[in-house]
mmCIF file of C-alpha atoms in Angstrom:
data_model
loop_
_atom_site.group_PDB
_atom_site.id
_atom_site.type_symbol
_atom_site.label_atom_id
_atom_site.label_comp_id
_atom_site.label_asym_id
_atom_site.label_seq_id
_atom_site.Cartn_x
_atom_site.Cartn_y
_atom_site.Cartn_z
ATOM 1 C CA UNK A 1 87.260 102.029 81.638
ATOM 2 C CA UNK A 2 85.107 100.183 79.092
ATOM 3 C CA UNK A 3 86.288 96.626 78.475
ATOM 4 C CA UNK A 4 85.069 93.716 76.400
ATOM 5 C CA UNK A 5 83.209 91.433 78.807
ATOM 6 C CA UNK A 6 85.302 88.461 79.996
ATOM 7 C CA UNK A 7 88.554 89.968 78.798
ATOM 8 C CA UNK A 8 90.975 92.732 79.748
ATOM 9 C CA UNK A 9 90.636 94.273 76.253
ATOM 10 C CA UNK A 10 90.224 98.044 76.783
ATOM 11 C CA UNK A 11 87.716 99.609 74.382
ATOM 12 C CA UNK A 12 87.468 103.117 75.811
ATOM 13 C CA UNK A 13 88.883 105.181 78.656
ATOM 14 C CA UNK A 14 87.901 108.437 80.324
ATOM 15 C CA UNK A 15 85.028 110.503 78.896
ATOM 16 C CA UNK A 16 84.255 107.908 76.224
ATOM 17 C CA UNK A 17 84.014 105.115 78.828
ATOM 18 C CA UNK A 18 81.989 107.268 81.243
ATOM 19 C CA UNK A 19 79.457 107.918 78.496
ATOM 20 C CA UNK A 20 78.993 104.134 78.329
ATOM 21 C CA UNK A 21 78.071 103.766 82.019
ATOM 22 C CA UNK A 22 74.610 102.179 82.290
ATOM 23 C CA UNK A 23 74.287 102.305 78.470
ATOM 24 C CA UNK A 24 76.465 99.413 77.443
ATOM 25 C CA UNK A 25 75.427 96.296 75.554
ATOM 26 C CA UNK A 26 75.972 92.983 77.428
ATOM 27 C CA UNK A 27 79.348 92.359 75.732
ATOM 28 C CA UNK A 28 80.839 95.639 77.068
ATOM 29 C CA UNK A 29 81.497 96.419 80.739
ATOM 30 C CA UNK A 30 82.094 99.968 81.973
ATOM 31 C CA UNK A 31 83.921 99.920 85.303
ATOM 32 C CA UNK A 32 85.852 102.213 87.646
ATOM 33 C CA UNK A 33 89.210 100.572 88.412
ATOM 34 C CA UNK A 34 90.028 103.134 91.112
ATOM 35 C CA UNK A 35 87.737 104.025 94.034
ATOM 36 C CA UNK A 36 88.275 106.567 96.806
ATOM 37 C CA UNK A 37 91.778 107.316 95.619
ATOM 38 C CA UNK A 38 93.063 103.721 95.648
ATOM 39 C CA UNK A 39 93.279 100.895 93.133
ATOM 40 C CA UNK A 40 90.194 98.663 93.280
ATOM 41 C CA UNK A 41 91.003 96.465 90.257
ATOM 42 C CA UNK A 42 94.699 95.981 89.556
ATOM 43 C CA UNK A 43 94.357 94.280 86.158
ATOM 44 C CA UNK A 44 92.035 96.923 84.734
ATOM 45 C CA UNK A 45 94.130 99.732 86.245
ATOM 46 C CA UNK A 46 97.201 98.285 84.556
ATOM 47 C CA UNK A 47 95.304 98.005 81.234
ATOM 48 C CA UNK A 48 94.144 101.621 81.618
ATOM 49 C CA UNK A 49 97.713 102.832 82.334
ATOM 50 C CA UNK A 50 99.033 100.854 79.343
ATOM 51 C CA UNK A 51 96.349 102.503 77.155
ATOM 52 C CA UNK A 52 97.408 106.008 78.345
ATOM 53 C CA UNK A 53 101.125 105.249 77.900
ATOM 54 C CA UNK A 54 100.559 103.936 74.367
ATOM 55 C CA UNK A 55 98.384 106.940 73.529
ATOM 56 C CA UNK A 56 101.052 109.529 74.430
ATOM 57 C CA UNK A 57 104.308 107.565 73.951
ATOM 58 C CA UNK A 58 104.808 106.577 70.355
ATOM 59 C CA UNK A 59 108.423 105.322 70.558
ATOM 60 C CA UNK A 60 108.510 101.522 70.759
ATOM 61 C CA UNK A 61 112.155 101.019 71.675
ATOM 62 C CA UNK A 62 112.280 103.298 74.707
ATOM 63 C CA UNK A 63 110.037 102.877 77.724
ATOM 64 C CA UNK A 64 108.793 106.148 79.246
ATOM 65 C CA UNK A 65 109.459 107.499 82.711
ATOM 66 C CA UNK A 66 106.118 108.061 84.405
ATOM 67 C CA UNK A 67 105.188 110.594 87.095
ATOM 68 C CA UNK A 68 102.030 109.678 89.044
ATOM 69 C CA UNK A 69 100.161 111.934 91.415
ATOM 70 C CA UNK A 70 99.368 109.890 94.577
ATOM 71 C CA UNK A 71 97.195 110.852 97.582
ATOM 72 C CA UNK A 72 99.142 112.561 100.344
ATOM 73 C CA UNK A 73 97.957 109.945 102.832
ATOM 74 C CA UNK A 74 98.970 106.933 100.745
ATOM 75 C CA UNK A 75 100.479 103.996 102.668
ATOM 76 C CA UNK A 76 103.685 102.282 101.596
ATOM 77 C CA UNK A 77 101.702 99.212 100.517
ATOM 78 C CA UNK A 78 99.387 101.343 98.344
ATOM 79 C CA UNK A 79 102.393 103.220 96.866
ATOM 80 C CA UNK A 80 104.051 99.902 95.934
ATOM 81 C CA UNK A 81 100.777 98.728 94.335
ATOM 82 C CA UNK A 82 100.694 101.892 92.192
ATOM 83 C CA UNK A 83 104.360 101.448 91.284
ATOM 84 C CA UNK A 84 103.847 97.796 90.327
ATOM 85 C CA UNK A 85 100.855 98.690 88.117
ATOM 86 C CA UNK A 86 102.770 101.505 86.397
ATOM 87 C CA UNK A 87 105.883 99.351 85.794
ATOM 88 C CA UNK A 88 103.817 96.405 84.429
ATOM 89 C CA UNK A 89 101.972 98.858 82.154
ATOM 90 C CA UNK A 90 105.253 99.650 80.380
ATOM 91 C CA UNK A 91 107.114 102.370 82.300
ATOM 92 C CA UNK A 92 110.871 102.245 82.769
ATOM 93 C CA UNK A 93 110.828 104.432 85.892
ATOM 94 C CA UNK A 94 108.177 105.508 88.410
ATOM 95 C CA UNK A 95 108.128 108.854 90.168
ATOM 96 C CA UNK A 96 105.344 109.452 92.725
ATOM 97 C CA UNK A 97 104.360 113.059 93.535
ATOM 98 C CA UNK A 98 101.825 114.052 96.171
ATOM 99 C CA UNK A 99 98.522 115.088 94.587
ATOM 100 C CA UNK A 100 98.306 118.500 96.287
ATOM 101 C CA UNK A 101 101.796 119.440 95.085
ATOM 102 C CA UNK A 102 100.994 118.280 91.559
ATOM 103 C CA UNK A 103 97.783 120.325 91.651
ATOM 104 C CA UNK A 104 99.658 123.424 92.873
ATOM 105 C CA UNK A 105 102.282 123.062 90.127
ATOM 106 C CA UNK A 106 99.533 122.547 87.536
ATOM 107 C CA UNK A 107 97.685 125.649 88.785
ATOM 108 C CA UNK A 108 100.869 127.709 88.449
ATOM 109 C CA UNK A 109 101.289 128.445 92.161
ATOM 110 C CA UNK A 110 104.782 129.566 93.186
ATOM 111 C CA UNK A 111 105.568 126.399 95.158
ATOM 112 C CA UNK A 112 109.302 127.094 95.561
ATOM 113 C CA UNK A 113 108.896 130.594 96.988
ATOM 114 C CA UNK A 114 109.014 131.340 100.718
ATOM 115 C CA UNK A 115 105.319 132.273 100.801
ATOM 116 C CA UNK A 116 102.898 129.666 102.084
ATOM 117 C CA UNK A 117 100.304 128.099 99.820
ATOM 118 C CA UNK A 118 97.198 126.079 100.519
ATOM 119 C CA UNK A 119 95.762 123.651 98.037
ATOM 120 C CA UNK A 120 92.424 121.850 98.109
ATOM 121 C CA UNK A 121 92.467 119.097 95.459
ATOM 122 C CA UNK A 122 89.036 117.606 94.959
ATOM 123 C CA UNK A 123 89.369 114.276 93.205
ATOM 124 C CA UNK A 124 86.731 111.752 92.292
ATOM 125 C CA UNK A 125 86.828 109.795 95.568
ATOM 126 C CA UNK A 126 88.943 111.878 97.922
ATOM 127 C CA UNK A 127 89.778 115.503 98.714
ATOM 128 C CA UNK A 128 93.414 116.307 99.506
ATOM 129 C CA UNK A 129 94.233 119.408 101.495
ATOM 130 C CA UNK A 130 97.812 120.656 101.863
ATOM 131 C CA UNK A 131 99.780 123.604 103.143
ATOM 132 C CA UNK A 132 103.293 123.972 101.831
ATOM 133 C CA UNK A 133 106.161 126.416 101.522
ATOM 134 C CA UNK A 134 109.483 126.205 99.646
ATOM 135 C CA UNK A 135 108.108 123.137 97.792
ATOM 136 C CA UNK A 136 107.784 121.175 101.059
ATOM 137 C CA UNK A 137 104.533 119.912 102.466
ATOM 138 C CA UNK A 138 103.970 121.273 105.976
ATOM 139 C CA UNK A 139 100.620 119.660 106.628
ATOM 140 C CA UNK A 140 98.308 117.379 104.658
ATOM 141 C CA UNK A 141 94.914 115.905 105.246
ATOM 142 C CA UNK A 142 92.817 113.520 103.172
ATOM 143 C CA UNK A 143 89.049 113.450 103.366
ATOM 144 C CA UNK A 144 87.301 110.434 101.835
ATOM 145 C CA UNK A 145 84.686 112.575 100.146
ATOM 146 C CA UNK A 146 85.241 113.746 96.575
ATOM 147 C CA UNK A 147 83.608 114.834 93.356
ATOM 148 C CA UNK A 148 81.735 111.585 92.838
ATOM 149 C CA UNK A 149 79.986 112.118 96.213
ATOM 150 C CA UNK A 150 79.138 115.697 95.289
ATOM 151 C CA UNK A 151 77.750 114.613 91.919
ATOM 152 C CA UNK A 152 75.555 111.945 93.530
ATOM 153 C CA UNK A 153 74.329 114.397 96.218
ATOM 154 C CA UNK A 154 73.414 116.975 93.546
ATOM 155 C CA UNK A 155 71.578 114.354 91.501
ATOM 156 C CA UNK A 156 69.615 113.219 94.545
ATOM 157 C CA UNK A 157 68.903 116.854 95.437
ATOM 158 C CA UNK A 158 67.553 117.563 91.950
ATOM 159 C CA UNK A 159 65.181 114.609 92.166
ATOM 160 C CA UNK A 160 63.916 115.588 95.619
ATOM 161 C CA UNK A 161 61.280 118.325 95.611
ATOM 162 C CA UNK A 162 62.276 121.422 97.510
ATOM 163 C CA UNK A 163 59.892 122.090 100.433
ATOM 164 C CA UNK A 164 57.655 125.109 99.832
ATOM 165 C CA UNK A 165 58.893 125.401 96.206
ATOM 166 C CA UNK A 166 55.467 126.561 95.140
ATOM 167 C CA UNK A 167 55.534 129.444 97.639
ATOM 168 C CA UNK A 168 58.932 130.594 96.357
ATOM 169 C CA UNK A 169 57.696 130.869 92.756
ATOM 170 C CA UNK A 170 55.006 133.439 93.652
#
């Protein structure tokens, strides 16, 4: 999220804000309000959610119902923190759904059928693994390594010379 320094005024979110990372003038801050699958900055997370709600929900008189994908290993305290942020951002109702189940539905997997399904959902800070059948989660695991870690490792790997690279070229 890109905000005006010293305020909670959201200037950009998502790809536009990410493009500003390390390239912002002093009066603009680009920050990540969520880290490793949990809220790190409640005020900015709330501002980001409000921005998304206003972007997709154009009716002013009716507050939207919001479905949020949450990590499968989320604690009750973390779930309440997400719910509070969503409600303060302008939602009338909050419906949490486990991230692996949301990923499976989004990928078009037959989650309600008697066949078992396995989902590996690689997020920015965490990876959620789940096995489910008939729409019920049978087993879940959360690993605190995600896409951001992979991106950083690849970037470091590209900067590090490969041993014997000259021999491989010949």
